[in-house]
XYZ file of C-alpha atoms in Angstrom:
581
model
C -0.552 -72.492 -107.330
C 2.535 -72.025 -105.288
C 2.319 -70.509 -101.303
C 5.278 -69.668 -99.440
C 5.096 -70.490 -95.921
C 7.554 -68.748 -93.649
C 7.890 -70.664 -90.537
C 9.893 -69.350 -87.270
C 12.998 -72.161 -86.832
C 12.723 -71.841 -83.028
C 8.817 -73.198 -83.072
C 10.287 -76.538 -84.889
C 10.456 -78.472 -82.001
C 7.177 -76.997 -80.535
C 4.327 -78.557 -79.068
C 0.637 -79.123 -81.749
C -1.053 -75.648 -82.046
C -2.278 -73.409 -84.185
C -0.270 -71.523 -87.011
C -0.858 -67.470 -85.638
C 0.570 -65.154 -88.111
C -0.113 -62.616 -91.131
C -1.526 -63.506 -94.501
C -0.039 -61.542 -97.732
C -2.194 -62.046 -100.696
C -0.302 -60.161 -102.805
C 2.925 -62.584 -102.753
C 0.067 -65.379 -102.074
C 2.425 -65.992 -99.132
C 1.745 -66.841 -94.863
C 4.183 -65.390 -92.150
C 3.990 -67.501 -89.330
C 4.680 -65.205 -85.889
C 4.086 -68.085 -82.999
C 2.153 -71.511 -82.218
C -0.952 -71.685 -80.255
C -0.795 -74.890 -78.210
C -3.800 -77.231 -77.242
C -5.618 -76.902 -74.582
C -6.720 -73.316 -75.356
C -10.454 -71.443 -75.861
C -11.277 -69.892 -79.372
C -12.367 -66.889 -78.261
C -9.317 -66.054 -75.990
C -7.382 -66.720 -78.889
C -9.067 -64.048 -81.126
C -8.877 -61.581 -78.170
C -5.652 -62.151 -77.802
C -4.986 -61.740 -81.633
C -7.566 -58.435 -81.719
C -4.945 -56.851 -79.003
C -1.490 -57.737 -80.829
C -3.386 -56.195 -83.825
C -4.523 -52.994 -82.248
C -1.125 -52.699 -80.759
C 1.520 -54.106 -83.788
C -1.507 -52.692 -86.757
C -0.314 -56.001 -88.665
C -3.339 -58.118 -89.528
C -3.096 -61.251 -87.351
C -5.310 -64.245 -87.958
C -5.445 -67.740 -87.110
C -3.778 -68.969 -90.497
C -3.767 -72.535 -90.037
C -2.765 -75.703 -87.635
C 0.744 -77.130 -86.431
C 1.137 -80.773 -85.914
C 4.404 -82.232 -83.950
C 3.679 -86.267 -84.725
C 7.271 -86.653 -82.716
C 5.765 -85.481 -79.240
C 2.083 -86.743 -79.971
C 0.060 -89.423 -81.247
C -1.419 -88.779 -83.887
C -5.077 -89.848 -82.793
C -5.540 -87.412 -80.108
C -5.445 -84.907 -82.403
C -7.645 -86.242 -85.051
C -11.355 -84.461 -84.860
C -10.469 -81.907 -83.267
C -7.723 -80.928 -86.045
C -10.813 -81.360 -88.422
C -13.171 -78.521 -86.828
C -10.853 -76.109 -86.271
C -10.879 -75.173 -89.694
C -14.672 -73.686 -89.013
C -13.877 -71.975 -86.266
C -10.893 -69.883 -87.777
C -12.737 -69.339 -91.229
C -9.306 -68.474 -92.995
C -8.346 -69.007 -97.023
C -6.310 -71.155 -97.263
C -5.846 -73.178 -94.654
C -2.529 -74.389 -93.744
C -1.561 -77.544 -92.279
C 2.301 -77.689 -91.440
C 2.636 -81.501 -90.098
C 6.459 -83.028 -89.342
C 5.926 -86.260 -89.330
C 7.204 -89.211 -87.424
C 10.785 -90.599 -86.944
C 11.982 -88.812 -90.127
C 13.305 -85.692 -90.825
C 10.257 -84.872 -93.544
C 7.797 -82.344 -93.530
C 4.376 -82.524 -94.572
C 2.313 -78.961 -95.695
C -0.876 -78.450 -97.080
C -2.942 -75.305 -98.390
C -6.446 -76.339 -98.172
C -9.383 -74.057 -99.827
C -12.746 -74.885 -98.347
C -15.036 -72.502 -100.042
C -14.136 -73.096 -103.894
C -13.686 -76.683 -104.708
C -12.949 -78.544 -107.881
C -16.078 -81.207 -106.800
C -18.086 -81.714 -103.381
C -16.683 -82.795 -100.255
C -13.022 -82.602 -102.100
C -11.076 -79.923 -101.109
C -8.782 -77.720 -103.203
C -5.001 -77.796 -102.425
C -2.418 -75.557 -103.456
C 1.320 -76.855 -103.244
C 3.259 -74.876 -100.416
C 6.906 -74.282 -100.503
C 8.228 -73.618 -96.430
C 10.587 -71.605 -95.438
C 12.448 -71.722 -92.297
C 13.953 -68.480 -90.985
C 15.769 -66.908 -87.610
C 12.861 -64.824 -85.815
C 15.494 -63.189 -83.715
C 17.774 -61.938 -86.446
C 14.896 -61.030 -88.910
C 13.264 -59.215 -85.726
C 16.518 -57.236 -84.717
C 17.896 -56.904 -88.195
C 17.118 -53.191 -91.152
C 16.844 -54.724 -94.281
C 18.579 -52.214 -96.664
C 18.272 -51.982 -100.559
C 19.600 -55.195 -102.216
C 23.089 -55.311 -103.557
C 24.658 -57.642 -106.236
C 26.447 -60.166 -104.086
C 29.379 -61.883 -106.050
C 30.232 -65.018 -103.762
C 27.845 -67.802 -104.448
C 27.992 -70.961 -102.486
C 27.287 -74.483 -103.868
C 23.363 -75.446 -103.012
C 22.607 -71.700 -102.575
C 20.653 -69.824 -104.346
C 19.711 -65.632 -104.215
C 16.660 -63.699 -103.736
C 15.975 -60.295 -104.285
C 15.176 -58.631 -101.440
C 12.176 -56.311 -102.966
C 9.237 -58.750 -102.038
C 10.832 -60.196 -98.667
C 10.486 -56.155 -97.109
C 6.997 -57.318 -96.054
C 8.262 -60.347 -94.421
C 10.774 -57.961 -92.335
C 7.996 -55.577 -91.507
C 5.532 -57.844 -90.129
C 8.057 -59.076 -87.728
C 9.355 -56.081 -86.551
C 6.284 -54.467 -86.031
C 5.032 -57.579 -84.476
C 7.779 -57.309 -81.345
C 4.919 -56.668 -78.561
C 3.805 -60.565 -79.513
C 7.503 -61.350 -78.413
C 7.813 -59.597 -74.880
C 4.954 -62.032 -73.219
C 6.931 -64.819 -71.412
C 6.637 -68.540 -72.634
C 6.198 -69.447 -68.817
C 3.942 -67.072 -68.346
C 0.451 -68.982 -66.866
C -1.934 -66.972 -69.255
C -4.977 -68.292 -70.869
C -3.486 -69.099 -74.058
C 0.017 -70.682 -74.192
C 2.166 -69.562 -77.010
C 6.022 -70.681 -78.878
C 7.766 -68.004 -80.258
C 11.243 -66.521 -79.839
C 11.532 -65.410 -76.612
C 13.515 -61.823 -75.593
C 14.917 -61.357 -72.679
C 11.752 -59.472 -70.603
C 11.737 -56.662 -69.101
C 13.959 -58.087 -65.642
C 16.777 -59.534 -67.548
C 18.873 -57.156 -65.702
C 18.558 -55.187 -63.504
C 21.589 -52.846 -64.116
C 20.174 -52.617 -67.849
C 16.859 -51.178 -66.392
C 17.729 -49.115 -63.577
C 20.103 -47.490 -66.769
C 16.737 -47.145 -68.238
C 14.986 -45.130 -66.081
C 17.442 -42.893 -65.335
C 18.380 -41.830 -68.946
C 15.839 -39.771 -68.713
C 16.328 -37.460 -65.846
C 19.923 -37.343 -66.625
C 18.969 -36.783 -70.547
C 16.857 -33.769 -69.201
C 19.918 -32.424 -67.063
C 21.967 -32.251 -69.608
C 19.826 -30.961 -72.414
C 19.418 -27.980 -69.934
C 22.713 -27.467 -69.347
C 23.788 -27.776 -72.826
C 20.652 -25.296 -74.359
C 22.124 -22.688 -71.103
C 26.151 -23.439 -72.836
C 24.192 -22.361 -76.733
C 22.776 -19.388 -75.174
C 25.525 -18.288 -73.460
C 27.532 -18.979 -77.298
C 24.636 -17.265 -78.897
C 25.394 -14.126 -76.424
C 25.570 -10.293 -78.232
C 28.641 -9.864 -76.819
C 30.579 -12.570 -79.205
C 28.605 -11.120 -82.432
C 30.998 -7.706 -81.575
C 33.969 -7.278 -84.618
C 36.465 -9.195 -84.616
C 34.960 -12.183 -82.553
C 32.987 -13.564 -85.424
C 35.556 -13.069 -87.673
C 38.445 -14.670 -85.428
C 35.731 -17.299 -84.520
C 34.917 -18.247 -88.012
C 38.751 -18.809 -89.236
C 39.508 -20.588 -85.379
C 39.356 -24.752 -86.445
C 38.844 -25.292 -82.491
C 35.894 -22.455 -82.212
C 34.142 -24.504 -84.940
C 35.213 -28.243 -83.798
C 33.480 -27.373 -80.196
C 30.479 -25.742 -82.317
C 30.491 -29.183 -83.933
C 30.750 -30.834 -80.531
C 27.852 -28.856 -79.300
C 25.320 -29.763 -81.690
C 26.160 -33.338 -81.607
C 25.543 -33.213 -77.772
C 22.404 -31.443 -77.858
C 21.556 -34.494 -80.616
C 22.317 -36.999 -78.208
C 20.911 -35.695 -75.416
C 17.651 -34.689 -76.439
C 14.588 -35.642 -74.589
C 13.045 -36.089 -77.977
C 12.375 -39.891 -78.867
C 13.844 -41.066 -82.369
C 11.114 -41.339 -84.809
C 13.060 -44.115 -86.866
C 15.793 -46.869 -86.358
C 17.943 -44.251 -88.910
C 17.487 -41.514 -86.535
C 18.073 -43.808 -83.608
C 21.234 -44.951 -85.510
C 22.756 -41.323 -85.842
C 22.341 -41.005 -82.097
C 24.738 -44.069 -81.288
C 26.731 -43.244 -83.996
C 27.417 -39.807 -82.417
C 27.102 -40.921 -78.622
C 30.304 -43.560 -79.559
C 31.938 -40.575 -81.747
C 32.059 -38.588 -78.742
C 32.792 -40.844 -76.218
C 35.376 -42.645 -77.978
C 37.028 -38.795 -78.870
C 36.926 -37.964 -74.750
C 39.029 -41.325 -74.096
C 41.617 -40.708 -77.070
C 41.952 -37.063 -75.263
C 42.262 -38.291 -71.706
C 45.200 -40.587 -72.987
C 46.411 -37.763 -74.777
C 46.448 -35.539 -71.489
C 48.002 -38.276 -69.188
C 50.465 -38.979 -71.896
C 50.932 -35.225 -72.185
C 51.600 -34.662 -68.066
C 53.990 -37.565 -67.743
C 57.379 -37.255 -67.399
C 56.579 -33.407 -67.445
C 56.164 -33.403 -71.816
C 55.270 -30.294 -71.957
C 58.299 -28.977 -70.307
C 60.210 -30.769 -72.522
C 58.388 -29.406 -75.738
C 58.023 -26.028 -74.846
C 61.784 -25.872 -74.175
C 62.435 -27.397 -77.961
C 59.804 -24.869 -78.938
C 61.928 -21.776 -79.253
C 65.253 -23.693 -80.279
C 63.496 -25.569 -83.423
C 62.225 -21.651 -84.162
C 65.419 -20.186 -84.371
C 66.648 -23.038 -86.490
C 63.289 -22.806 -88.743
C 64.054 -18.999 -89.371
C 67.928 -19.297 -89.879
C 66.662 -22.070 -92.583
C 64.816 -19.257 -94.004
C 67.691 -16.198 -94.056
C 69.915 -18.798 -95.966
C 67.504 -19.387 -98.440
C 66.166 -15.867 -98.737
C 70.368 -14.949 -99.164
C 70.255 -17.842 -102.216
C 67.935 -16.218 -103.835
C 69.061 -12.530 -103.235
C 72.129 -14.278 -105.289
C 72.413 -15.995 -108.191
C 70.211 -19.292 -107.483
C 71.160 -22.390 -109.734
C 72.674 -19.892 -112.089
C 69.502 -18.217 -113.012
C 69.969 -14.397 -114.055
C 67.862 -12.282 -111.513
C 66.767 -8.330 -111.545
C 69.679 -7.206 -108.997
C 67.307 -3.988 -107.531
C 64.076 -6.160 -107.451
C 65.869 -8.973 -105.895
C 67.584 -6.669 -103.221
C 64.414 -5.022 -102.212
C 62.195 -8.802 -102.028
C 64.892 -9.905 -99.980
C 65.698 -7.378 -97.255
C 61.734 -6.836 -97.164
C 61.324 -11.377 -96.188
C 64.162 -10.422 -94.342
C 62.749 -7.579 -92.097
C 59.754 -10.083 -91.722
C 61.732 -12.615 -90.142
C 63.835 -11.091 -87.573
C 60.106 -9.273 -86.884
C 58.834 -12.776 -86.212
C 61.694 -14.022 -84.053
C 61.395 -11.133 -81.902
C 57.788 -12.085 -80.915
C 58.977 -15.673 -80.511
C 61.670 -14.795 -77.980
C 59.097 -12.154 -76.435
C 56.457 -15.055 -76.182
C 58.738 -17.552 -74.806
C 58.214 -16.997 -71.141
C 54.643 -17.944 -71.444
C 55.402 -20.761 -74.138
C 55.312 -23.353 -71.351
C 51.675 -22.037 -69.472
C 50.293 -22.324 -72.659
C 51.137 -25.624 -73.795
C 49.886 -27.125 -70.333
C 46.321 -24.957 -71.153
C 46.429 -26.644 -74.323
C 47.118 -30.086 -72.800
C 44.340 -29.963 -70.639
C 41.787 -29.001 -73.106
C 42.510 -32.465 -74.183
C 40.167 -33.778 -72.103
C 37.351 -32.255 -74.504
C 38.070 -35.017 -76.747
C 41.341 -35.717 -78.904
C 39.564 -34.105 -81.823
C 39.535 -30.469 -80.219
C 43.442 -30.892 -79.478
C 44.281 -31.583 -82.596
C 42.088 -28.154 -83.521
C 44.236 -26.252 -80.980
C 47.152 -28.170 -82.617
C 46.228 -27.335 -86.308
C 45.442 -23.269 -84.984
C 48.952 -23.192 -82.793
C 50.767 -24.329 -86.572
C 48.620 -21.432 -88.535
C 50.076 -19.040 -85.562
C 53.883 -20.214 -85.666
C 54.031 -20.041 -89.747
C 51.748 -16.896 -90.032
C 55.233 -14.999 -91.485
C 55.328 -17.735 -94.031
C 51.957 -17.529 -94.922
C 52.376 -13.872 -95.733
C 55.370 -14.736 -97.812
C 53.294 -16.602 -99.849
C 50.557 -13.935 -99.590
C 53.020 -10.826 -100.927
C 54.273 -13.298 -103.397
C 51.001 -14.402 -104.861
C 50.246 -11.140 -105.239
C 52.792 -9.246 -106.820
C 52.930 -12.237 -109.256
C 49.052 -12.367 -110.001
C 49.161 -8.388 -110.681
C 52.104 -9.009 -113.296
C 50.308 -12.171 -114.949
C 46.763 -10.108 -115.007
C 49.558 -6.724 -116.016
C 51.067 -8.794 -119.317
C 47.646 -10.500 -119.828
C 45.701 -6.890 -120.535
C 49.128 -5.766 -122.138
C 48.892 -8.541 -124.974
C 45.498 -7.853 -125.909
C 46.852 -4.297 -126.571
C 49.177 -5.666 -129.144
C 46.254 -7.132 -130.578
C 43.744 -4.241 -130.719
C 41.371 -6.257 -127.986
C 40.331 -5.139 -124.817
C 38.376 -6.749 -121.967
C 34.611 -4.753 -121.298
C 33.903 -5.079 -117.941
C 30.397 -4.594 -118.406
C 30.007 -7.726 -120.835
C 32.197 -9.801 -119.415
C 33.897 -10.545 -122.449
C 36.894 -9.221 -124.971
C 35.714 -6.726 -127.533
C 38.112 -4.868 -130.374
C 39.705 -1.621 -129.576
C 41.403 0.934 -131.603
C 44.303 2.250 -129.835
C 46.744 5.055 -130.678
C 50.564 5.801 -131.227
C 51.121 6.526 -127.494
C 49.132 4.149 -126.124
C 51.176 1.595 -128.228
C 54.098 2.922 -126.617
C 53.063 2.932 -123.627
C 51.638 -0.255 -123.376
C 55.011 -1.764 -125.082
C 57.170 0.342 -122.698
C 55.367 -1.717 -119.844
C 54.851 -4.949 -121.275
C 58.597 -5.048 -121.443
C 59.215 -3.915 -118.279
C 56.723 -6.698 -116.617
C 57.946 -9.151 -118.729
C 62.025 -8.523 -117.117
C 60.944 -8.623 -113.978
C 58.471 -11.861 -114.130
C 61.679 -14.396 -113.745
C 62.657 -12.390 -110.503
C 58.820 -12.139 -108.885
C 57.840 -15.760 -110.437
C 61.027 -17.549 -108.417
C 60.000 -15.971 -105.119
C 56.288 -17.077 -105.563
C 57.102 -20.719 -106.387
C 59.493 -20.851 -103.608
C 57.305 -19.000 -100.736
C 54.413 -21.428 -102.277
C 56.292 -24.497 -101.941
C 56.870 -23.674 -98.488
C 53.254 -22.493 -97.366
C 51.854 -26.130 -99.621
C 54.081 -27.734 -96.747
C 52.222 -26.183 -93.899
C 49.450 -26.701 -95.778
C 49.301 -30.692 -95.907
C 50.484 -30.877 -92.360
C 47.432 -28.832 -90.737
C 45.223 -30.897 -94.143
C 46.136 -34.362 -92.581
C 45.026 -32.894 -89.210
C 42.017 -31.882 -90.536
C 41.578 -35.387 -92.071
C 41.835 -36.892 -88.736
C 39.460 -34.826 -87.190
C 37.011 -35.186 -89.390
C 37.637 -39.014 -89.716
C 36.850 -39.008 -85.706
C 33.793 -36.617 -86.079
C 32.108 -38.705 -89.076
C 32.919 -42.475 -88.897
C 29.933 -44.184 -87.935
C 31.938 -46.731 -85.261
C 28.584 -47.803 -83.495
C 27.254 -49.280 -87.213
C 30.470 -50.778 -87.891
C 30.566 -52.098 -84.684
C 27.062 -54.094 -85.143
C 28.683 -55.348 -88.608
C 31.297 -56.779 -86.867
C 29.945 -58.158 -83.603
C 26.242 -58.522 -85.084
C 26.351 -58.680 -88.941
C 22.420 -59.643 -89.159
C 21.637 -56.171 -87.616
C 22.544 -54.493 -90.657
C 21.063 -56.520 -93.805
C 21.622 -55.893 -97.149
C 19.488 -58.671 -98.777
C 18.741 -62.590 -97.952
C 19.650 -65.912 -99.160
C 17.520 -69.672 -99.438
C 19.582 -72.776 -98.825
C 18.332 -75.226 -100.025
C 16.969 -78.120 -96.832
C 14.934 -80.820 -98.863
C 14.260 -80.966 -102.346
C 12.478 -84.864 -103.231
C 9.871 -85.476 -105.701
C 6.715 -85.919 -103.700
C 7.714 -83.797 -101.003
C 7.563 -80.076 -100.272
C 10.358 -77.754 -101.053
C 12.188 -76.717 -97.644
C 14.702 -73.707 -97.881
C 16.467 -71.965 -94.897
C 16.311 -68.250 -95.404
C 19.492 -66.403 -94.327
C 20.673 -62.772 -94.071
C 22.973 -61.152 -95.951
C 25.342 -58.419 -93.722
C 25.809 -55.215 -95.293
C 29.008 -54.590 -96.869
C 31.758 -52.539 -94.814
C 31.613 -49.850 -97.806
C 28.143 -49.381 -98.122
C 27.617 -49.269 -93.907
C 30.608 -46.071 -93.979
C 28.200 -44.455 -96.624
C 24.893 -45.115 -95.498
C 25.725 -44.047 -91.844
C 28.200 -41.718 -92.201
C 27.957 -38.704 -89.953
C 27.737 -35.091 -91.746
C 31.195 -33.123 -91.658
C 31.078 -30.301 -89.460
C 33.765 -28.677 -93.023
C 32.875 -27.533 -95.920
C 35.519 -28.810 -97.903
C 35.801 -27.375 -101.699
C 35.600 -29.789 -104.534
C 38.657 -28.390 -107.167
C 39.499 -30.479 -109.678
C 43.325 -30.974 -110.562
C 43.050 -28.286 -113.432
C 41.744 -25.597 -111.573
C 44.056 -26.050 -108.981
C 46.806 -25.963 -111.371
C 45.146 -23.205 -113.209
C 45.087 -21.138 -109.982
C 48.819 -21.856 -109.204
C 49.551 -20.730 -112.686
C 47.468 -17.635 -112.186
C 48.692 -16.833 -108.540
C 45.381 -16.961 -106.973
C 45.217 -17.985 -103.271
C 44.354 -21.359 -102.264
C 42.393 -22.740 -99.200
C 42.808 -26.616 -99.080
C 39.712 -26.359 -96.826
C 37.142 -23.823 -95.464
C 35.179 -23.632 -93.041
C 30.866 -23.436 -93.401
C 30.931 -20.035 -92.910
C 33.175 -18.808 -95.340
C 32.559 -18.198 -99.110
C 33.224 -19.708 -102.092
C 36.122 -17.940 -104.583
C-alpha cells in the first residue's frame, strides 16, 4: 500500500521532532502541520494538540517522528526514537529521516498492531510530498480546470482529492500565529506569519476599522432613510428617478457602501472577496473623478465648453433644417407624397426652431451648470459620466421624438396594411384567441378595405423614409450614451482587487495543483514538489465579477431587426425598474 506524506518545505531544514499533523484515511494520506523538537514532555504535547483541535476542529495527532541526521548524530536519538511510538499510539507510524551528506530521503509507514509475523513490523511504501505552507495557507482552491501547457518532468493532478489537504491548513492558521521564539513548553517549526506586532500602523488600522465602520454605517442607513423619505414616492419623482442613469448609479453607489461598511463580519473568504472587490471599485471610481474635476477646473474648461455649447447647437440644428428641406424635396430622386411630405416637414421643422429657442433661453445658466456637474465628479468618475449620459438624453430629446412620431406613424401603417391583407384573404385576427380565424366579409367592406389599403400603401414610401432617417439619427445617440453605459458598468463590476491578487499574488487564487517530480530512484521513495496553479484571468472576471446595478435586455439580432422592420421602439438598455416589452 501506497501513503502520501505531505510535508511543509520550510520544516526541511528543521531540528529532530515529532511529525504533528492530520491523518486522512480516506486518501490513506498524512498532512504534516509542524515539528515538535526534542527536549519536550508528552503530555504538554497532547495539551497543546487538544487546544489547536478545539480551536482549528481538524483532528490533530502525533502522526509520527522527524529525523535531521545533518544537524544530529544519529545515536542520541536512538531509544528514545524507539518508545515514542507507544506513547503516541498512532496507525501508521511515520518515520521521515533525511539522511546524511546526501540529498536522499528516507520514509517509513510502520503498523505495529497487525503484523505479517512477531516482532516484524508491517511497512507500507510512502510517497512524500513537499509543498509551500504559506501559499497553500493563504491560497482558495477553486474547481479544477483543464490546463493546456505541460512542462517536461511535470505531471497534473486533479484537484478533487487535494481540497482536504487545503482545508486542513487553512483551518489550521491558529497553529501558525504562536512565535518560533516564543519560550513555551513545547518548541515547534512551522511557517511562521508575521504576529500580531508586525506593524504597528497595520494594527492601529485594525482597531479603528471598527469605530469608523460603525460611523459610517450610521451615516449611510440616516442617507437610505432620508432616500426612502414619502416625499420622493410623490408623482413624477419616481418616475423621473427611475429613467435618471445618475439617480440609479448613486442608488448603486449606496448599496455598495452600506456593503462595505457594514459592521457585519464576512461569513466566507467569497463574501470577504466582494467586499474588497467593491471597497477598490469605489475607491478607485473617487480618484478617476477627482482627476476628472481638477482636469475639469483647470485652465477654466468649463468656460471653454459651455461657450462651444450653444455654437455646436446651432450648427447641430441647422444640420437638421437642411436635411429635413432634402427630404421635403425630392431625396436621391425618390418620388415622395408632396402634401404628406409638406406637412412631416414643417411639423420637424416647428420642433426645431422650438428646441433652439430653449437652448438660447438656457444659455445664461449653461455655464453654472456645467461647473455643478464638474464638481459632482468628486462622487466618483462613474456618476459623471451618469450626469454626462442624462445631459446627452436632454440636448437630443427633439431627436428622440423624431424618431418617436416616426416610429409611430410607420408602425400604425405596417399594423394598417397588415389587418388590410388579411381582408383580401377572408382572415381576421380574434383578439380573444390570440390567433387568425376566417371571416366572411361583404361588398363594402371589400371596398372599403381596398380603398384604404391603397391609400396606406402610397403613402408608406413617404412615412417609411422619415422613420429610417429619424432612426438612423436617434441609433447615433444611442451608441454614444451605450458606450457610456459600458464604461460605467465596466467601473461598477470589474473585480480589480481579485485581479490584483492574480497579478501580484497568483497562489491566492488557485485553480488546481501540480507535482514536479524531485527524486525518482529504484530503492528510494518517490519525492514530488506540489505547486499551485493561478486561476486564469477569464475565469477570476467571472467568478468575482460584481452584479450590474442594469438590467440590460438580451435581444437577439432577429428580433432587433424584426422590431426595426415593425417600427417598435427600442431601449438598448433599461434600467431594474422598468419592464420588459
Amino acid at each position: 500500500m501506497v501513503l502520501k506524506a505531505f510535508f511543509p518545505t520550510c520544516c526541511a531544514s528543521a531540528d529532530s521532532g515529532l511529525l504533528v499533523g492530520r491523518w486522512v484515511p480516506e486518501q490513506s494520506s498524512a498532512v504534516v502541520l509542524a515539528v515538535v523538537h526534542f527536549p519536550f514532555i508528552p503530555i504538554q504535547v497532547k495539551e497543546l494538540l487538544a487546544q489547536v483541535q478545539q480551536a482549528s476542529r481538524v483532528g490533530m495527532a502525533v502522526l509520527g517522528t522527524w529525523c535531521h541526521r545533518q544537524q544530529e548524530p544519529e545515536e542520541s536519538l536512538g531509544h528514545f526514537l524507539e518508545g515514542l511510538g507507544t506513547i503516541f499510539s498512532h496507525e501508521p507510524w511515520l518515520q521521515l529521516c533525511r539522511e546524511r551528506g546526501s540529498k536522499f530521503w528516507s520514509c517509513k509507514a510502520i503498523h505495529r498492531q497487525v503484523s505479517a509475523a512477531p516482532d516484524v513490523p508491517n511497512e507500507d511504501q510512502v510517497m512524500l510530498i513537499f509543498y509551500d505552507q504559506r501559499k497553500v495557507l493563504l491560497s482558495q482552491l477553486h474547481p479544477p480546470t483543464v490546463v493546456s501547457d505541460h512542462q517536461d518532468g511535470d505531471t497534473m493532478a486533479s484537484t478533487g482529492g487535494l481540497a482536504v489537504v487545503f482545508d486542513t491548513v487553512a483551518r489550521s492558521e491558529v497553529l501558525f500565529c504562536s512565535d518560533q521564539a516564543d519560550e513555551g513548553p513545547v518548541r515547534l517549526s512551522h511557517w511562521q506569519s508575521e504576529g500580531v506586532e508586525a506593524s504597528v500602523l497595520v494594527e492601529l488600522a485594525k482597531r479603528a476599522s471598527g469605530p469608523v465602520c460603525l460611523l459610517l454605517a450610521c451615516l449611510l442607513s440616516l442617507i437610505s432613510a432620508a432616500s426612502g423619505c414619502r416625499l420622493w414616492k410623490l408623482w413624477p419623482l419616481p418616475f423621473i428617478r427611475s429613467k435618471l442613469s445618475t439617480c440609479e448609479q448613486l442608488r448603486n453607489r449606496l448599496d455598495h457602501l452600506t456593503l462595505v461598511f457594514s459592521t457585519q463580519k464576512a461569513q466566507s473568504p467569497a463574501q470577504l472577496m466582494r467586499k474588497a472587490n467593491m471597497l477598490v471599485s469605489v475607491l478607485l471610481d473617487v480618484a478617476l473623478g477627482l482627476m476628472l474635476l481638477s482636469w475639469l477646473h483647470s485652465s477654466n474648461r468649463i468656460g471653454q465648453l459651455a461657450d462651444a455649447l450653444v455654437p455646436v447647437a446651432d450648427h447641430v440644428a441647422e444640420e437638421l433644417q437642411h436635411l429635413l428641406q432634402w427630404l421635403m424635396g425630392a431625396p436621391a430622386g425618390l418620388k415622395m407624397n408632396r402634401a404628406l411630405d409638406q406637412v412631416l416637414g414643417r411639423f420637424f421643422l416647428y420642433h426645431i426652431h422650438l428646441w433652439i429657442s430653449y437652448i438660447h433661453l438656457m444659455s445664461p445658466f449653461i455655464e453654472r451648470i456645467l461647473w455643478h456637474v464638474g464638481l459632482s465628479a468628486c462622487l466618483g468618475l462613474t456618476v459623471a459620466l451618469s450626469i454626462l449620459s442624462d445631459i446627452i438624453a436632454l440636448l437630443t430629446f427633439h431627436i428622440y421624438c423624431f424618431y418617436v412620431y416616426g416610429a409611430r406613424l410607420y408602425c400604425l401603417k405596417i399594423y394598417g396594411l397588415s389587418s388590410l391583407w388579411r381582408l383580401f384573404r377572408g382572415k381576421k385576427w380574434n383578439v380573444l384567441r390570440q390567433r387568425v380565424d376566417s371571416c366572411s366579409y361583404n361588398l363594402d367592406q371589400l371596398f372599403i378595405g381596398t380603398l384604404l389599403f391603397t391609400i396606406l400603401v402610397f403613402l408608406l414610401p413617404t412615412t417609411a423614409l422619415y422613420y429610417l432617417v429619424f432612426t438612423l439619427l436617434r441609433l447615433l445617440v444611442v451608441t454614444v450614451q451605450g458606450l457610456i453605459h459600458l464604461l460605467v458598468d465596466l467601473v461598477n463590476t470589474l473585480p480589480l482587487y481579485s485581479l490584483g491578487l492574480r497579478l501580484c499574488r497568483p497562489y491566492r487564487l488557485a485553480a488546481g495543483v501540480k507535482f514536479r517530480v524531485l527524486e525518482h530512484e529504484v530503492g528510494r521513495p518517490l519525492r514530488l514538489l506540489m505547486q499551485i496553479n493561478p486561476l486564469p484571468y477569464s475565469r477570476v472576471v467571472h467568478t468575482y465579477r460584481l452584479p450590474s446595478c442594469g438590467c440590460h435586455p438580451k435581444h437577439s439580432w432577429g428580433s432587433l431587426c424584426r422590431k426595426l422592420f415593425f417600427g417598435e421602439l427600442i431601449y438598448p438598455w433599461r434600467q431594474g425598474g422598468d419592464k420588459q416589452d
